Coordinates of C-alpha atoms and ligand atoms in Angstrom, one line a residue:
X24 CA 109.5 185.1 0.2
X25 CA 113.1 185.0 1.3
X26 CA 114.6 187.3 3.8
X27 CA 118.0 188.8 3.2
X28 CA 120.3 189.9 6.0
X29 CA 122.4 192.8 4.9
X30 CA 126.0 192.7 6.2
X31 CA 127.2 195.8 8.1
X32 CA 129.2 198.1 5.9
X33 CA 132.0 198.3 8.4
X34 CA 133.2 196.9 11.7
X35 CA 133.5 199.3 14.6
X36 CA 135.9 198.4 17.3
X37 CA 136.7 200.3 20.4
X38 CA 138.4 198.4 23.2
X39 CA 135.9 197.6 25.9
X40 CA 137.0 199.1 29.2
X41 CA 136.7 196.4 31.8
X42 CA 136.1 197.6 35.4
X43 CA 139.3 198.1 37.3
X44 CA 139.6 196.8 40.8
X45 CA 142.5 199.0 41.7
X46 CA 142.8 202.7 40.9
X47 CA 145.9 202.2 38.8
X48 CA 147.3 205.3 37.1
X49 CA 147.7 203.4 33.9
X50 CA 144.9 201.0 32.8
X51 CA 144.9 198.5 30.0
X52 CA 147.5 199.2 27.3
X53 CA 148.5 202.6 28.6
X54 CA 145.0 204.0 29.3
X55 CA 144.9 206.6 32.0
X56 CA 142.4 206.4 34.9
X57 CA 143.2 209.6 36.7
X58 CA 142.7 213.2 35.5
X59 CA 145.8 214.4 33.5
X60 CA 147.1 218.0 33.5
X61 CA 147.4 219.8 30.2
X62 CA 151.2 219.7 30.7
X63 CA 151.4 215.9 31.1
X64 CA 149.7 215.6 27.7
X65 CA 152.2 217.9 25.9
X66 CA 154.0 215.0 24.2
X67 CA 150.8 213.5 22.8
X68 CA 149.9 213.5 19.1
X69 CA 146.8 215.7 18.5
X70 CA 145.8 214.8 14.9
X71 CA 145.7 212.2 12.2
X72 CA 145.4 213.5 8.6
X73 CA 143.0 216.4 8.8
X74 CA 141.2 215.2 12.0
X75 CA 142.2 216.8 15.3
X76 CA 141.5 215.1 18.6
X77 CA 142.3 215.6 22.3
X78 CA 142.1 213.8 25.6
X79 CA 140.2 211.6 26.6
X80 CA 141.0 210.4 23.1
X81 CA 144.6 209.8 22.2
X82 CA 147.3 207.6 20.8
X83 CA 150.1 206.0 22.8
X84 CA 150.7 205.4 26.5
X85 CA 149.7 208.2 28.9
X86 CA 147.7 210.0 26.2
X87 CA 144.2 208.5 26.4
X88 CA 141.6 207.5 29.0
X89 CA 141.0 203.8 29.2
X90 CA 138.6 202.9 26.4
X91 CA 139.4 205.9 24.3
X92 CA 142.5 204.8 22.4
X93 CA 142.8 205.6 18.7
X94 CA 145.0 204.4 15.9
X95 CA 146.3 206.4 13.0
X96 CA 147.0 204.3 9.9
X97 CA 149.6 206.1 7.7
X98 CA 149.8 203.3 5.1
X99 CA 147.0 204.8 3.0
X100 CA 147.4 207.9 0.9
X101 CA 145.3 209.9 3.3
X102 CA 146.0 208.8 6.9
X103 CA 143.0 206.9 8.4
X104 CA 141.9 207.4 12.0
X105 CA 140.5 204.3 13.7
X106 CA 138.9 203.6 17.0
X107 CA 141.1 201.0 18.5
X108 CA 141.7 198.9 15.4
X109 CA 139.1 198.8 12.6
X110 CA 136.6 201.5 12.5
X111 CA 137.0 204.6 10.5
X112 CA 136.4 207.9 12.2
X113 CA 135.5 210.8 9.9
X114 CA 135.4 213.6 12.4
X115 CA 135.1 214.1 16.2
X116 CA 134.2 216.4 19.1
X117 CA 136.7 215.1 21.6
X118 CA 135.7 217.0 24.7
X119 CA 132.1 215.8 24.3
X120 CA 133.1 212.2 23.8
X121 CA 131.6 212.2 20.3
X122 CA 133.0 210.5 17.2
X123 CA 131.5 210.3 13.7
X124 CA 131.6 207.0 11.9
X125 CA 129.9 206.0 8.6
X126 CA 126.9 203.7 9.1
X127 CA 125.2 202.9 5.8
X128 CA 123.6 200.0 4.0
X129 CA 123.7 199.7 0.2
X130 CA 120.9 197.3 -0.7
X131 CA 120.7 195.7 -4.1
X132 CA 117.1 194.6 -4.4
X133 CA 116.3 191.4 -6.2
X134 CA 113.0 190.2 -7.7
X135 CA 111.2 187.7 -5.5
X136 CA 112.7 189.2 -2.3
X137 CA 110.7 191.8 -0.6
X138 CA 111.9 191.9 3.0
X139 CA 115.4 193.2 4.0
X140 CA 116.9 193.4 7.5
X141 CA 119.5 196.1 8.4
X142 CA 121.1 196.0 11.8
X143 CA 123.9 197.7 13.7
X144 CA 125.1 196.9 17.2
X145 CA 127.6 198.9 19.2
X146 CA 130.8 196.9 19.3
X147 CA 131.4 197.6 23.0
X148 CA 129.4 198.6 26.0
X149 CA 129.3 202.4 26.4
X150 CA 129.0 203.3 22.8
X151 CA 125.6 204.6 21.7
X152 CA 124.2 206.2 18.6
X153 CA 123.3 209.7 19.7
X154 CA 119.7 210.8 19.8
X155 CA 120.2 213.6 17.2
X156 CA 120.9 211.1 14.4
X157 CA 118.3 210.2 11.8
X158 CA 117.9 207.1 9.7
X159 CA 117.5 208.3 6.0
X160 CA 116.3 205.7 3.5
X161 CA 116.5 206.6 -0.2
X162 CA 114.8 204.6 -3.0
X163 CA 111.3 203.8 -4.3
X164 CA 108.3 201.9 -2.9
X165 CA 109.1 200.5 0.5
X166 CA 108.1 200.7 4.1
X167 CA 110.7 200.8 6.9
X168 CA 110.3 200.2 10.6
X169 CA 113.1 200.9 13.1
X170 CA 113.5 199.0 16.3
X171 CA 115.9 199.5 19.2
X172 CA 118.6 196.8 19.4
X173 CA 118.1 194.5 22.4
X174 CA 114.7 195.6 23.7
X175 CA 113.1 195.4 20.2
X176 CA 111.1 198.6 21.1
X177 CA 109.8 200.4 18.0
X178 CA 111.5 203.7 17.4
X179 CA 109.5 204.8 14.3
X180 CA 108.6 204.0 10.7
X181 CA 108.3 205.7 7.4
X182 CA 107.5 204.9 3.8
X183 CA 108.6 206.0 0.3
X184 CA 106.4 205.8 -2.8
X185 CA 107.4 206.9 -6.3
X186 CA 104.2 206.0 -8.2
X187 CA 106.2 205.0 -11.3
X188 CA 107.9 208.4 -11.5
X189 CA 111.5 209.3 -11.5
X190 CA 112.9 210.3 -8.1
X191 CA 113.2 214.0 -7.7
X192 CA 116.6 215.2 -6.3
X193 CA 117.2 218.4 -4.3
X194 CA 113.8 218.4 -2.7
X195 CA 113.0 217.4 0.9
X196 CA 113.1 213.8 2.1
X197 CA 109.4 213.5 2.6
X198 CA 108.2 210.2 1.2
X199 CA 108.8 210.5 -2.5
X200 CA 112.0 208.6 -3.2
X201 CA 113.2 209.2 0.4
X202 CA 111.9 208.9 3.9
X203 CA 113.4 209.4 7.3
X204 CA 113.1 208.3 11.0
X205 CA 114.6 210.6 13.7
X206 CA 116.1 208.5 16.5
X207 CA 115.0 210.9 19.3
X208 CA 116.9 208.9 22.0
X209 CA 120.4 207.3 22.4
X210 CA 120.4 203.7 21.1
X211 CA 122.9 200.9 21.8
X212 CA 122.1 199.7 18.2
X213 CA 119.1 199.2 16.0
X214 CA 117.4 196.8 13.6
X215 CA 115.5 198.1 10.6
X216 CA 113.1 196.1 8.6
X217 CA 112.4 197.2 5.1
X218 CA 109.6 195.8 3.0
X219 CA 109.6 196.5 -0.7
X220 CA 106.1 197.2 -1.9
X221 CA 106.9 197.2 -5.6
X222 CA 109.9 195.2 -6.6
X223 CA 109.5 196.3 -10.2
X224 CA 109.9 199.9 -9.2
X225 CA 113.2 199.5 -7.3
X226 CA 114.5 197.5 -10.2
X227 CA 113.5 200.0 -12.9
X228 CA 114.9 203.2 -11.4
X229 CA 117.9 203.6 -13.8
X230 CA 119.4 206.5 -11.8
X231 CA 119.8 204.7 -8.5
X232 CA 119.0 201.0 -8.6
X233 CA 118.4 199.5 -5.2
X234 CA 117.9 201.2 -1.8
X235 CA 120.4 203.1 0.4
X236 CA 120.1 203.7 4.1
X237 CA 122.3 206.2 6.0
X238 CA 122.4 207.1 9.7
X239 CA 123.6 210.7 10.2
X240 CA 122.7 213.9 12.1
X241 CA 119.8 215.6 10.3
X242 CA 121.6 219.0 10.2
X243 CA 124.0 217.6 7.7
X244 CA 121.2 217.2 5.1
X245 CA 119.4 220.5 5.6
X246 CA 118.4 222.7 2.6
X247 CA 119.7 226.2 2.0
X248 CA 117.1 227.8 4.4
X249 CA 118.0 225.3 7.1
X250 CA 114.4 224.3 7.8
X251 CA 114.0 221.2 5.6
X252 CA 116.0 218.3 4.4
X253 CA 117.8 218.4 1.0
X254 CA 118.2 215.1 -0.8
X255 CA 121.1 216.2 -3.1
X256 CA 123.9 215.2 -0.7
X257 CA 122.0 212.0 0.2
X258 CA 121.8 210.9 -3.4
X259 CA 125.5 211.8 -4.0
X260 CA 126.4 209.6 -1.0
X261 CA 125.0 206.7 -2.9
X262 CA 127.6 206.8 -5.6
X263 CA 130.4 208.5 -3.7
X264 CA 131.1 207.1 -0.2
X265 CA 133.2 210.1 0.7
X266 CA 130.0 212.2 0.9
X267 CA 128.8 210.0 3.8
X268 CA 129.0 212.2 6.8
X269 CA 129.0 209.6 9.5
X270 CA 126.7 208.8 12.4
X271 CA 127.4 210.6 15.7
X272 CA 128.4 208.0 18.3
X273 CA 128.7 208.9 22.0
X274 CA 131.5 207.2 23.8
X275 CA 131.0 206.9 27.6
X276 CA 133.4 206.3 30.5
X277 CA 132.8 202.7 31.5
X278 CA 135.2 201.9 34.3
X279 CA 132.3 202.8 36.7
X280 CA 128.6 202.2 36.1
X281 CA 127.4 205.6 37.1
X282 CA 128.4 209.1 38.4
X283 CA 127.6 208.1 42.0
X284 CA 129.9 205.2 42.0
X285 CA 132.6 207.0 40.1
X286 CA 132.5 209.9 42.6
X287 CA 133.1 207.4 45.4
X288 CA 136.4 206.4 43.7
X289 CA 138.2 209.7 43.5
X290 CA 141.4 208.2 42.1
X291 CA 139.7 207.1 38.9
X292 CA 136.9 209.7 38.6
X293 CA 137.1 211.2 35.1
X294 CA 135.4 214.6 35.6
X295 CA 137.8 217.5 36.5
X296 CA 137.1 220.2 39.0
X297 CA 134.3 222.5 37.7
X298 CA 132.7 220.0 35.4
X299 CA 129.5 218.1 36.0
X300 CA 128.9 214.4 35.6
X301 CA 125.9 212.8 33.8
X302 CA 124.9 209.2 33.8
X303 CA 124.7 207.7 30.3
X304 CA 121.5 205.9 29.4
X305 CA 123.4 202.8 28.4
X306 CA 125.5 202.7 31.6
X307 CA 128.7 204.6 32.5
X308 CA 128.9 208.4 32.5
X309 CA 130.2 211.5 30.8
X310 CA 131.6 214.8 32.0
X311 CA 130.5 218.3 30.9
X312 CA 131.7 221.8 31.3
X313 CA 128.9 224.1 32.5
X314 CA 128.5 226.1 29.3
X315 CA 129.1 225.4 25.6
X316 CA 132.3 227.4 25.5
X317 CA 135.6 225.8 24.7
X318 CA 136.7 223.6 27.6
X319 CA 137.7 220.1 28.3
X320 CA 136.1 218.5 31.4
X321 CA 138.5 215.5 31.3
X322 CA 141.7 217.6 31.8
X323 CA 142.8 219.1 35.2
X324 CA 141.1 222.6 35.4
X325 CA 140.0 222.1 31.8
X326 CA 136.7 223.9 32.6
X327 CA 138.3 226.4 34.9
X328 CA 140.1 228.0 31.9
X329 CA 136.7 228.5 30.4
X330 CA 135.6 230.1 33.6
X331 CA 138.6 232.5 33.7
X332 CA 137.8 233.4 30.1
X333 CA 134.2 234.2 31.0
X334 CA 135.3 236.3 33.9
X335 CA 137.8 238.2 31.7
X336 CA 135.0 239.0 29.3
X337 CA 132.9 240.7 31.9
X338 CA 133.7 244.5 31.7
Ligands
NAG15 C1 147.8 222.9 26.7 O1 149.0 222.5 26.1 C2 149.2 222.8 24.7 C3 150.5 222.2 24.3 O2 150.6 220.9 24.6 C4 149.1 224.3 24.5 O3 149.2 224.6 23.1 C5 147.8 224.8 25.1 O4 147.8 226.2 25.0 C6 147.6 224.4 26.5 N1 146.3 224.8 27.0 C7 146.1 225.5 28.1 C8 144.7 225.8 28.3 O5 147.0 225.7 28.9
NAG16 C1 146.5 200.1 7.5 O1 145.8 200.1 6.3 C2 146.3 199.2 5.3 C3 145.6 199.5 4.0 O2 144.2 199.6 4.1 C4 146.1 197.8 5.8 O3 146.6 196.8 4.9 C5 146.8 197.6 7.2 O4 146.5 196.4 7.7 C6 146.4 198.7 8.1 N1 147.2 198.6 9.3 C7 146.7 198.6 10.5 C8 147.6 198.6 11.7 O5 145.5 198.6 10.7
NAG17 C1 105.5 199.6 -9.7 O1 106.5 200.2 -10.4 C2 106.4 200.3 -11.8 C3 107.7 200.8 -12.4 O2 108.1 202.0 -11.9 C4 105.2 201.2 -12.1 O3 105.0 201.2 -13.5 C5 104.0 200.6 -11.4 O4 102.9 201.5 -11.6 C6 104.2 200.5 -9.9 N1 103.1 199.8 -9.3 C7 102.4 200.4 -8.3 C8 101.3 199.5 -7.8 O5 102.7 201.5 -7.9
NAG18 C1 120.0 221.4 -2.2 O1 121.4 221.2 -2.3 C2 121.9 221.6 -3.6 C3 123.4 221.3 -3.6 O2 124.0 221.7 -2.4 C4 121.6 223.1 -3.9 O3 122.1 223.4 -5.1 C5 120.1 223.3 -3.8 O4 119.8 224.7 -3.9 C6 119.6 222.8 -2.5 N1 118.1 222.9 -2.5 C7 117.4 223.6 -1.5 C8 115.9 223.6 -1.7 O5 118.0 224.1 -0.6
NAG19 C1 133.5 212.3 -4.1 O1 133.2 213.3 -3.2 C2 134.4 214.0 -2.7 C3 134.0 214.9 -1.6 O2 132.9 215.6 -1.9 C4 135.1 214.6 -3.9 O3 136.2 215.3 -3.5 C5 135.4 213.6 -5.0 O4 135.9 214.2 -6.1 C6 134.2 212.8 -5.3 N1 134.6 211.6 -6.2 C7 134.0 211.4 -7.3 C8 134.5 210.2 -8.1 O5 133.0 212.0 -7.8
NAG20 C1 126.3 201.1 -3.7 O1 126.2 200.0 -4.6 C2 126.2 200.5 -6.0 C3 125.9 199.3 -6.9 O2 126.6 198.2 -6.5 C4 127.6 201.0 -6.3 O3 127.7 201.5 -7.6 C5 127.9 202.2 -5.3 O4 129.2 202.7 -5.4 C6 127.7 201.7 -3.9 N1 127.8 202.9 -3.0 C7 128.5 202.9 -1.9 C8 128.5 204.2 -1.1 O5 129.1 202.0 -1.4
NAG21 C1 122.8 207.7 38.0 O1 122.7 206.3 38.1 C2 122.7 205.8 39.4 C3 122.8 204.3 39.4 O2 121.9 203.8 38.4 C4 121.5 206.3 40.2 O3 121.5 205.9 41.5 C5 121.6 207.9 40.1 O4 120.4 208.4 40.7 C6 121.7 208.4 38.7 N1 121.9 209.8 38.8 C7 121.3 210.7 38.0 C8 121.7 212.1 38.1 O5 120.4 210.3 37.2
NAG22 C1 137.2 212.3 47.5 O1 137.7 213.6 47.6 C2 137.1 214.5 48.5 C3 137.7 215.9 48.4 O2 139.0 215.8 48.1 C4 137.2 213.9 49.9 O3 136.5 214.7 50.8 C5 136.6 212.5 49.9 O4 136.8 211.9 51.2 C6 137.2 211.6 48.9 N1 136.5 210.4 48.8 C7 137.2 209.2 48.7 C8 136.3 208.0 48.6 O5 138.4 209.1 48.6
NAG23 C1 137.9 223.4 42.6 O1 137.6 224.7 42.2 C2 137.1 225.5 43.3 C3 136.6 226.8 42.7 O2 137.6 227.3 41.8 C4 138.2 225.6 44.3 O3 137.7 226.4 45.4 C5 138.7 224.2 44.8 O4 139.7 224.4 45.7 C6 139.1 223.4 43.7 N1 139.3 222.0 44.2 C7 140.3 221.3 43.7 C8 140.4 219.9 44.3 O5 141.1 221.7 42.9

């Protein structure tokens, strides 16, 4: 039995942020390494098409933290937002360092082949697939096992069986024509092995020939009650790529390996006064305002504004 390696559906490229020996104000290609004030960012572009973004992400010198540069390509009908050069960003939560980027595999099964490999690897250190993503696999008669990239540790497995019947749409993703594996932890990448258990079945489903795998936050595919999954949008993604929501990717500060070492280098420490620092599981760190109110921990007093707001709300 032959084994087929499925090519990635896209290429994701953020510029890697190499460690800086000196605490320069401007890093590689205009990336900032000190905490900017809101005023110093006043000249910066804040959107591309219908996607808004803010520091640490940005376009142009003085507008982004090293490693967080974006590109807006206006040559297409709808402007395309890209991480550094090639990857499409479909939405983002800037102050949490989160971007959404489509990760999907569109498998055309062929008779005689029953094992398929799907893999995705972060294009640069410091980029991880966030733990709240889920791998959804749509199609008939297969087993899937998901492994962490690098370590090879098993993350989970699931199976789909159709028993010769047509795939029901609109129901939960529960093993009939669809199955899912929650990631549960941040991953630097993954490898999924899919074994087709009835090659006749995947060939004979006239509605959706083949198998489709999508990585996305589970909340995007909830049903109307919000407590189960709903396969309608999943199935529509199969034929219409603009329904693919995108996987949540976490982008970490990488010019220092941890909060502790970053705090010993005041000039390049990214977390503003009033924000807290958290080590990332894949190395590097991120900054967080204390509550989930608006606030940007990467801008001077960016969390303080939130604090003032809170105080003002107290009668
Ligand atoms: C930051 O600057 C922008 C304009 O560049 C302004 O619209 C916004 O109100 C400012 N935010 C704060 C909190 O001062
Ligand atoms: C912008 O997009 C067009 C069309 O997809 C492509 O030909 C061009 O190379 C892109 N430009 C940049 C700078 O990526
Ligand atoms: C394999 O799929 C075909 C076509 O859907 C179906 O008729 C057959 O019963 C399936 N075989 C098994 C073992 O499920
Ligand atoms: C699933 O989604 C479709 C389309 O949004 C909707 O019409 C249907 O009611 C949903 N089903 C459930 C069980 O929520
Ligand atoms: C694909 O989906 C998008 C967004 O839901 C919609 O606007 C568009 O009309 C769809 N395209 C086709 C060909 O169905
Ligand atoms: C997946 O492949 C099928 C068959 O080649 C094609 O019709 C469909 O548009 C593809 N879907 C996406 C999202 O690329
Ligand atoms: C962060 O990582 C550093 C270096 O690995 C370690 O010494 C430190 O205890 C970690 N801090 C937290 C809060 O986990
Ligand atoms: C960092 O800043 C604090 C407070 O401003 C200061 O006490 C400390 O010495 C500084 N550390 C370094 C390594 O510059
Ligand atoms: C940080 O904020 C605290 C509380 O508002 C304030 O006392 C302190 O002076 C601030 N430190 C700096 C360096 O801005």
